[in-house]
Amino acid sequence: MFHTVMTGLLMMLVLSLSAAETIDSPIGTGSPENNGDFGHANSVNIGQPFGVEVGPRGAMYITEVENHRVIEYLPKSGKVRTVAGNGKKGLTRDGGLATEAALNEPYEVRFAANGDMYFVEMKNHMVRKVDAKTQVISTVAGTGERGFSGDDGPAMNARLNNPHSIALDNQGNLYIADIGNHRIRKVDLASGMIQSIAGNNQRLRPQDGQLAKGNSILGPRALFYRDNILWIALREGHSVWKLDFSDGRLWHIAGTGAKGYSGDGGSPVQATFDGPKGIVVDEQGRILVVDTENHAIRMIDLVQSKITTVAGNGHVGFSGDGGLAVEATMNRPHGIGIDLQGRVYVGDTNNHVIRVFMTAK
């Protein structure tokens, strides 16, 4: 629909990306219909890709919302295959192979150190796990019923409300952006217990420096963990925050809280966003934010105290492959991930492709 089926030359082009400004779409065809579970990445349809994450051995994993699957992409071969979901909308309970399970809108995927795959199903109000050795699916949190309950009890008995994002730390904890409840929940994977670590019954943006636990947080949509810090993009709050576990406080990183698209070249806290829905931190410590309703990827450099747009021109559409990333158009991008070579992958959701580009060192 958006581009013709390309040969292996495109794969070679994408694998050799070195220019910071170059963008391409090597995964997906632009059509959303389910046309198979495996094959070359430029011939298998991917309907509404959201989350993107690097996994074991450098493979990239993509959550496919429209076809209710999780897809694995191998950059070296240029091939994809389904690793969870049978392509049918539904809820298959625990104990079977992940590829035989019916899912309902998987939004984001993460990996534990042992290779176990975790993903969140927004419309099933659950977090699931796929065992790395057996490929068997199980539930980690959520009953499958929408609501709010269960704090300080077993996570499998707790109710979530449209959870969107998850993160894993290196101490055996899972974090859930329970966006419908305006909370961040934490699951101790060893004990299976769940608690709220941020948010309350109020729908208010946090105050800079306030304790996270028991205080408000407005629309936590995307999470990323690194080095004892949970980075958070607030959808309704149109801003970026960090929860520093050394003091338990929320710190304002970027965004005034007003909806807009402004501030490039200036201080991140004076910039405006419109519904950010993805976040990742690169090896240089820069925060990349998917500014979804602005159809752009923004980069926050805390050392220079500067924000810039690194992909997308702020207009909706599909264009720009092979050219400057900042001149390309996107259509409501969501998830973002970085592979082992530093390439940035973005789920260009309504274009049904994954866009790939590099950022300057």
mmCIF file of N, CA and C in Angstrom, residues 156-255:
data_model
loop_
_atom_site.group_PDB
_atom_site.id
_atom_site.type_symbol
_atom_site.label_atom_id
_atom_site.label_comp_id
_atom_site.label_asym_id
_atom_site.label_seq_id
_atom_site.Cartn_x
_atom_site.Cartn_y
_atom_site.Cartn_z
ATOM 1 N N MET A 156 -1.968 -11.790 40.571
ATOM 2 C CA MET A 156 -2.911 -12.491 39.705
ATOM 3 C C MET A 156 -4.356 -12.289 40.136
ATOM 4 N N ASN A 157 -4.559 -11.822 41.363
ATOM 5 C CA ASN A 157 -5.908 -11.527 41.850
ATOM 6 C C ASN A 157 -6.255 -10.047 41.745
ATOM 7 N N ALA A 158 -5.309 -9.250 41.272
ATOM 8 C CA ALA A 158 -5.526 -7.806 41.183
ATOM 9 C C ALA A 158 -6.211 -7.453 39.868
ATOM 10 N N ARG A 159 -6.966 -6.373 39.896
ATOM 11 C CA ARG A 159 -7.573 -5.861 38.665
ATOM 12 C C ARG A 159 -6.805 -4.635 38.187
ATOM 13 N N LEU A 160 -6.569 -4.590 36.882
ATOM 14 C CA LEU A 160 -5.922 -3.481 36.207
ATOM 15 C C LEU A 160 -6.923 -2.811 35.281
ATOM 16 N N ASN A 161 -6.581 -1.609 34.831
ATOM 17 C CA ASN A 161 -7.486 -0.843 33.967
ATOM 18 C C ASN A 161 -6.720 -0.334 32.746
ATOM 19 N N ASN A 162 -6.830 -1.087 31.658
ATOM 20 C CA ASN A 162 -6.173 -0.716 30.407
ATOM 21 C C ASN A 162 -4.671 -0.469 30.588
ATOM 22 N N PRO A 163 -3.942 -1.420 31.138
ATOM 23 C CA PRO A 163 -2.494 -1.229 31.283
ATOM 24 C C PRO A 163 -1.847 -1.128 29.910
ATOM 25 N N HIS A 164 -0.863 -0.224 29.780
ATOM 26 C CA HIS A 164 -0.254 0.033 28.485
ATOM 27 C C HIS A 164 1.204 -0.366 28.401
ATOM 28 N N SER A 165 1.973 -0.122 29.432
ATOM 29 C CA SER A 165 3.417 -0.274 29.355
ATOM 30 C C SER A 165 3.922 -1.053 30.550
ATOM 31 N N ILE A 166 5.064 -1.714 30.368
ATOM 32 C CA ILE A 166 5.697 -2.435 31.466
ATOM 33 C C ILE A 166 7.201 -2.190 31.420
ATOM 34 N N ALA A 167 7.847 -2.452 32.538
ATOM 35 C CA ALA A 167 9.308 -2.389 32.616
ATOM 36 C C ALA A 167 9.768 -3.402 33.650
ATOM 37 N N LEU A 168 10.967 -3.917 33.465
ATOM 38 C CA LEU A 168 11.583 -4.852 34.405
ATOM 39 C C LEU A 168 12.871 -4.241 34.927
ATOM 40 N N ASP A 169 13.107 -4.369 36.232
ATOM 41 C CA ASP A 169 14.391 -3.922 36.758
ATOM 42 C C ASP A 169 15.318 -5.121 36.912
ATOM 43 N N ASN A 170 16.467 -4.918 37.510
ATOM 44 C CA ASN A 170 17.431 -6.011 37.675
ATOM 45 C C ASN A 170 17.360 -6.630 39.066
ATOM 46 N N GLN A 171 16.255 -6.382 39.763
ATOM 47 C CA GLN A 171 16.072 -6.927 41.100
ATOM 48 C C GLN A 171 14.814 -7.783 41.203
ATOM 49 N N GLY A 172 14.275 -8.179 40.058
ATOM 50 C CA GLY A 172 13.126 -9.075 40.062
ATOM 51 C C GLY A 172 11.793 -8.391 40.227
ATOM 52 N N ASN A 173 11.691 -7.136 39.817
ATOM 53 C CA ASN A 173 10.431 -6.409 39.910
ATOM 54 C C ASN A 173 9.912 -6.045 38.525
ATOM 55 N N LEU A 174 8.597 -6.086 38.395
ATOM 56 C CA LEU A 174 7.899 -5.685 37.180
ATOM 57 C C LEU A 174 7.085 -4.435 37.490
ATOM 58 N N TYR A 175 7.168 -3.442 36.600
ATOM 59 C CA TYR A 175 6.416 -2.196 36.767
ATOM 60 C C TYR A 175 5.363 -2.107 35.670
ATOM 61 N N ILE A 176 4.177 -1.664 36.035
ATOM 62 C CA ILE A 176 3.039 -1.614 35.114
ATOM 63 C C ILE A 176 2.484 -0.203 35.081
ATOM 64 N N ALA A 177 2.360 0.349 33.882
ATOM 65 C CA ALA A 177 1.672 1.634 33.710
ATOM 66 C C ALA A 177 0.175 1.350 33.651
ATOM 67 N N ASP A 178 -0.463 1.423 34.786
ATOM 68 C CA ASP A 178 -1.904 1.136 34.917
ATOM 69 C C ASP A 178 -2.661 2.431 34.607
ATOM 70 N N ILE A 179 -2.695 2.751 33.314
ATOM 71 C CA ILE A 179 -3.074 4.106 32.909
ATOM 72 C C ILE A 179 -4.523 4.447 33.245
ATOM 73 N N GLY A 180 -5.433 3.471 33.134
ATOM 74 C CA GLY A 180 -6.834 3.747 33.447
ATOM 75 C C GLY A 180 -7.063 4.041 34.913
ATOM 76 N N ASN A 181 -6.160 3.582 35.751
ATOM 77 C CA ASN A 181 -6.234 3.866 37.193
ATOM 78 C C ASN A 181 -5.296 4.998 37.595
ATOM 79 N N HIS A 182 -4.570 5.568 36.642
ATOM 80 C CA HIS A 182 -3.612 6.656 36.912
ATOM 81 C C HIS A 182 -2.655 6.270 38.044
ATOM 82 N N ARG A 183 -2.120 5.069 37.878
ATOM 83 C CA ARG A 183 -1.162 4.545 38.851
ATOM 84 C C ARG A 183 -0.038 3.790 38.145
ATOM 85 N N ILE A 184 1.065 3.666 38.860
ATOM 86 C CA ILE A 184 2.111 2.728 38.477
ATOM 87 C C ILE A 184 2.115 1.636 39.534
ATOM 88 N N ARG A 185 1.997 0.388 39.083
ATOM 89 C CA ARG A 185 1.958 -0.745 40.007
ATOM 90 C C ARG A 185 3.295 -1.503 39.910
ATOM 91 N N LYS A 186 3.703 -2.090 40.997
ATOM 92 C CA LYS A 186 4.921 -2.901 41.032
ATOM 93 C C LYS A 186 4.581 -4.312 41.468
ATOM 94 N N VAL A 187 5.105 -5.285 40.726
ATOM 95 C CA VAL A 187 4.935 -6.690 41.082
ATOM 96 C C VAL A 187 6.291 -7.263 41.458
ATOM 97 N N ASP A 188 6.393 -7.807 42.655
ATOM 98 C CA ASP A 188 7.569 -8.557 43.069
ATOM 99 C C ASP A 188 7.432 -9.949 42.455
ATOM 100 N N LEU A 189 8.248 -10.251 41.450
ATOM 101 C CA LEU A 189 8.063 -11.496 40.719
ATOM 102 C C LEU A 189 8.381 -12.727 41.556
ATOM 103 N N ALA A 190 9.185 -12.584 42.582
ATOM 104 C CA ALA A 190 9.498 -13.722 43.448
ATOM 105 C C ALA A 190 8.309 -14.087 44.330
ATOM 106 N N SER A 191 7.671 -13.081 44.918
ATOM 107 C CA SER A 191 6.536 -13.335 45.813
ATOM 108 C C SER A 191 5.198 -13.294 45.094
ATOM 109 N N GLY A 192 5.155 -12.628 43.929
ATOM 110 C CA GLY A 192 3.897 -12.474 43.202
ATOM 111 C C GLY A 192 2.992 -11.399 43.743
ATOM 112 N N MET A 193 3.479 -10.577 44.674
ATOM 113 C CA MET A 193 2.647 -9.545 45.299
ATOM 114 C C MET A 193 2.719 -8.238 44.507
ATOM 115 N N ILE A 194 1.613 -7.485 44.567
ATOM 116 C CA ILE A 194 1.504 -6.239 43.817
ATOM 117 C C ILE A 194 1.219 -5.076 44.757
ATOM 118 N N GLN A 195 1.708 -3.896 44.401
ATOM 119 C CA GLN A 195 1.399 -2.681 45.148
ATOM 120 C C GLN A 195 1.458 -1.488 44.205
ATOM 121 N N SER A 196 0.813 -0.394 44.597
ATOM 122 C CA SER A 196 0.919 0.859 43.858
ATOM 123 C C SER A 196 2.110 1.634 44.387
ATOM 124 N N ILE A 197 2.975 2.084 43.482
ATOM 125 C CA ILE A 197 4.141 2.861 43.907
ATOM 126 C C ILE A 197 4.029 4.324 43.489
ATOM 127 N N ALA A 198 3.008 4.644 42.704
ATOM 128 C CA ALA A 198 2.735 6.038 42.329
ATOM 129 C C ALA A 198 1.277 6.136 41.925
ATOM 130 N N GLY A 199 0.665 7.282 42.266
ATOM 131 C CA GLY A 199 -0.711 7.521 41.881
ATOM 132 C C GLY A 199 -1.697 7.311 43.014
ATOM 133 N N ASN A 200 -2.847 7.959 42.848
ATOM 134 C CA ASN A 200 -3.944 7.826 43.798
ATOM 135 C C ASN A 200 -5.251 8.030 43.035
ATOM 136 N N ASN A 201 -6.309 8.386 43.721
ATOM 137 C CA ASN A 201 -7.609 8.544 43.066
ATOM 138 C C ASN A 201 -7.769 9.876 42.341
ATOM 139 N N GLN A 202 -6.782 10.741 42.448
ATOM 140 C CA GLN A 202 -6.865 12.040 41.787
ATOM 141 C C GLN A 202 -6.195 11.991 40.423
ATOM 142 N N ARG A 203 -6.795 12.695 39.470
ATOM 143 C CA ARG A 203 -6.227 12.760 38.121
ATOM 144 C C ARG A 203 -5.516 14.100 37.969
ATOM 145 N N LEU A 204 -4.327 14.191 38.587
ATOM 146 C CA LEU A 204 -3.554 15.427 38.581
ATOM 147 C C LEU A 204 -2.114 15.127 38.214
ATOM 148 N N ARG A 205 -1.467 16.077 37.547
ATOM 149 C CA ARG A 205 -0.046 15.937 37.289
ATOM 150 C C ARG A 205 0.710 15.996 38.605
ATOM 151 N N PRO A 206 1.820 15.257 38.697
ATOM 152 C CA PRO A 206 2.600 15.313 39.931
ATOM 153 C C PRO A 206 3.292 16.661 40.098
ATOM 154 N N GLN A 207 3.722 16.897 41.304
ATOM 155 C CA GLN A 207 4.543 18.071 41.597
ATOM 156 C C GLN A 207 6.003 17.661 41.588
ATOM 157 N N ASP A 208 6.849 18.524 41.060
ATOM 158 C CA ASP A 208 8.266 18.219 40.955
ATOM 159 C C ASP A 208 8.855 17.958 42.335
ATOM 160 N N GLY A 209 9.483 16.798 42.491
ATOM 161 C CA GLY A 209 10.135 16.456 43.746
ATOM 162 C C GLY A 209 9.251 15.782 44.772
ATOM 163 N N GLN A 210 7.977 15.579 44.465
ATOM 164 C CA GLN A 210 7.104 14.959 45.461
ATOM 165 C C GLN A 210 7.341 13.449 45.525
ATOM 166 N N LEU A 211 7.014 12.862 46.670
ATOM 167 C CA LEU A 211 7.072 11.416 46.798
ATOM 168 C C LEU A 211 6.086 10.786 45.821
ATOM 169 N N ALA A 212 6.512 9.722 45.179
ATOM 170 C CA ALA A 212 5.644 9.071 44.199
ATOM 171 C C ALA A 212 4.520 8.296 44.876
ATOM 172 N N LYS A 213 4.826 7.579 45.908
ATOM 173 C CA LYS A 213 3.842 6.706 46.546
ATOM 174 C C LYS A 213 2.759 7.532 47.226
ATOM 175 N N GLY A 214 1.525 7.261 46.869
ATOM 176 C CA GLY A 214 0.379 7.917 47.486
ATOM 177 C C GLY A 214 0.003 9.237 46.863
ATOM 178 N N ASN A 215 0.827 9.758 45.962
ATOM 179 C CA ASN A 215 0.534 11.041 45.322
ATOM 180 C C ASN A 215 0.146 10.840 43.859
ATOM 181 N N SER A 216 -0.488 11.843 43.285
ATOM 182 C CA SER A 216 -1.091 11.721 41.969
ATOM 183 C C SER A 216 -0.050 11.626 40.857
ATOM 184 N N ILE A 217 -0.463 10.956 39.773
ATOM 185 C CA ILE A 217 0.309 10.914 38.534
ATOM 186 C C ILE A 217 -0.713 10.773 37.406
ATOM 187 N N LEU A 218 -0.645 11.628 36.414
ATOM 188 C CA LEU A 218 -1.702 11.753 35.419
ATOM 189 C C LEU A 218 -1.352 11.007 34.132
ATOM 190 N N GLY A 219 -2.046 9.880 33.918
ATOM 191 C CA GLY A 219 -1.904 9.157 32.662
ATOM 192 C C GLY A 219 -0.537 8.588 32.387
ATOM 193 N N PRO A 220 0.045 7.774 33.291
ATOM 194 C CA PRO A 220 1.343 7.166 32.991
ATOM 195 C C PRO A 220 1.211 6.168 31.842
ATOM 196 N N ARG A 221 1.789 6.523 30.695
ATOM 197 C CA ARG A 221 1.569 5.730 29.473
ATOM 198 C C ARG A 221 2.757 4.855 29.105
ATOM 199 N N ALA A 222 3.991 5.332 29.326
ATOM 200 C CA ALA A 222 5.163 4.583 28.877
ATOM 201 C C ALA A 222 6.226 4.575 29.954
ATOM 202 N N LEU A 223 6.890 3.421 30.125
ATOM 203 C CA LEU A 223 7.904 3.232 31.162
ATOM 204 C C LEU A 223 9.184 2.673 30.548
ATOM 205 N N PHE A 224 10.312 3.092 31.128
ATOM 206 C CA PHE A 224 11.602 2.505 30.762
ATOM 207 C C PHE A 224 12.487 2.541 32.004
ATOM 208 N N TYR A 225 13.097 1.404 32.329
ATOM 209 C CA TYR A 225 13.939 1.314 33.530
ATOM 210 C C TYR A 225 15.408 1.221 33.152
ATOM 211 N N ARG A 226 16.237 1.987 33.877
ATOM 212 C CA ARG A 226 17.692 1.840 33.786
ATOM 213 C C ARG A 226 18.342 2.463 35.019
ATOM 214 N N ASP A 227 19.276 1.717 35.616
ATOM 215 C CA ASP A 227 20.137 2.243 36.683
ATOM 216 C C ASP A 227 19.337 2.872 37.830
ATOM 217 N N ASN A 228 18.368 2.104 38.322
ATOM 218 C CA ASN A 228 17.592 2.506 39.502
ATOM 219 C C ASN A 228 16.675 3.703 39.243
ATOM 220 N N ILE A 229 16.398 3.987 37.983
ATOM 221 C CA ILE A 229 15.486 5.075 37.619
ATOM 222 C C ILE A 229 14.418 4.537 36.680
ATOM 223 N N LEU A 230 13.173 4.883 36.949
ATOM 224 C CA LEU A 230 12.063 4.569 36.069
ATOM 225 C C LEU A 230 11.683 5.841 35.321
ATOM 226 N N TRP A 231 11.870 5.834 34.011
ATOM 227 C CA TRP A 231 11.528 6.969 33.168
ATOM 228 C C TRP A 231 10.079 6.824 32.730
ATOM 229 N N ILE A 232 9.334 7.915 32.758
ATOM 230 C CA ILE A 232 7.885 7.846 32.591
ATOM 231 C C ILE A 232 7.414 8.930 31.630
ATOM 232 N N ALA A 233 6.626 8.534 30.632
ATOM 233 C CA ALA A 233 5.940 9.498 29.775
ATOM 234 C C ALA A 233 4.473 9.523 30.172
ATOM 235 N N LEU A 234 3.960 10.718 30.438
ATOM 236 C CA LEU A 234 2.564 10.894 30.820
ATOM 237 C C LEU A 234 1.741 11.300 29.601
ATOM 238 N N ARG A 235 0.766 10.467 29.240
ATOM 239 C CA ARG A 235 -0.060 10.754 28.069
ATOM 240 C C ARG A 235 -0.936 11.981 28.307
ATOM 241 N N GLU A 236 -1.822 11.914 29.290
ATOM 242 C CA GLU A 236 -2.671 13.072 29.578
ATOM 243 C C GLU A 236 -1.879 14.227 30.165
ATOM 244 N N GLY A 237 -0.775 13.910 30.815
ATOM 245 C CA GLY A 237 0.045 14.952 31.421
ATOM 246 C C GLY A 237 1.002 15.617 30.465
ATOM 247 N N HIS A 238 1.121 15.113 29.231
ATOM 248 C CA HIS A 238 1.943 15.724 28.170
ATOM 249 C C HIS A 238 3.338 16.108 28.681
ATOM 250 N N SER A 239 3.981 15.181 29.373
ATOM 251 C CA SER A 239 5.261 15.506 29.986
ATOM 252 C C SER A 239 6.051 14.234 30.274
ATOM 253 N N VAL A 240 7.321 14.427 30.648
ATOM 254 C CA VAL A 240 8.223 13.318 30.941
ATOM 255 C C VAL A 240 8.775 13.495 32.346
ATOM 256 N N TRP A 241 8.832 12.400 33.086
ATOM 257 C CA TRP A 241 9.261 12.413 34.478
ATOM 258 C C TRP A 241 10.202 11.254 34.729
ATOM 259 N N LYS A 242 10.879 11.304 35.883
ATOM 260 C CA LYS A 242 11.632 10.135 36.317
ATOM 261 C C LYS A 242 11.311 9.859 37.781
ATOM 262 N N LEU A 243 11.200 8.584 38.096
ATOM 263 C CA LEU A 243 11.049 8.136 39.474
ATOM 264 C C LEU A 243 12.390 7.566 39.896
ATOM 265 N N ASP A 244 13.075 8.296 40.763
ATOM 266 C CA ASP A 244 14.390 7.884 41.258
ATOM 267 C C ASP A 244 14.173 7.020 42.497
ATOM 268 N N PHE A 245 14.485 5.743 42.391
ATOM 269 C CA PHE A 245 14.230 4.826 43.499
ATOM 270 C C PHE A 245 15.160 5.067 44.683
ATOM 271 N N SER A 246 16.198 5.867 44.506
ATOM 272 C CA SER A 246 17.075 6.173 45.639
ATOM 273 C C SER A 246 16.380 7.078 46.651
ATOM 274 N N ASP A 247 15.408 7.886 46.179
ATOM 275 C CA ASP A 247 14.681 8.739 47.116
ATOM 276 C C ASP A 247 13.167 8.600 47.006
ATOM 277 N N GLY A 248 12.685 7.829 46.042
ATOM 278 C CA GLY A 248 11.255 7.594 45.900
ATOM 279 C C GLY A 248 10.476 8.787 45.388
ATOM 280 N N ARG A 249 11.165 9.739 44.783
ATOM 281 C CA ARG A 249 10.503 10.973 44.350
ATOM 282 C C ARG A 249 10.395 11.061 42.828
ATOM 283 N N LEU A 250 9.388 11.811 42.387
ATOM 284 C CA LEU A 250 9.174 12.072 40.977
ATOM 285 C C LEU A 250 9.807 13.405 40.602
ATOM 286 N N TRP A 251 10.601 13.386 39.531
ATOM 287 C CA TRP A 251 11.298 14.589 39.093
ATOM 288 C C TRP A 251 10.899 14.932 37.670
ATOM 289 N N HIS A 252 10.594 16.212 37.467
ATOM 290 C CA HIS A 252 10.129 16.705 36.177
ATOM 291 C C HIS A 252 11.302 16.821 35.204
ATOM 292 N N ILE A 253 11.178 16.183 34.033
ATOM 293 C CA ILE A 253 12.264 16.153 33.052
ATOM 294 C C ILE A 253 11.947 17.033 31.847
ATOM 295 N N ALA A 254 10.716 16.948 31.335
ATOM 296 C CA ALA A 254 10.391 17.679 30.111
ATOM 297 C C ALA A 254 8.890 17.858 29.988
ATOM 298 N N GLY A 255 8.503 18.921 29.276
ATOM 299 C CA GLY A 255 7.099 19.182 28.999
ATOM 300 C C GLY A 255 6.458 20.078 30.040
#
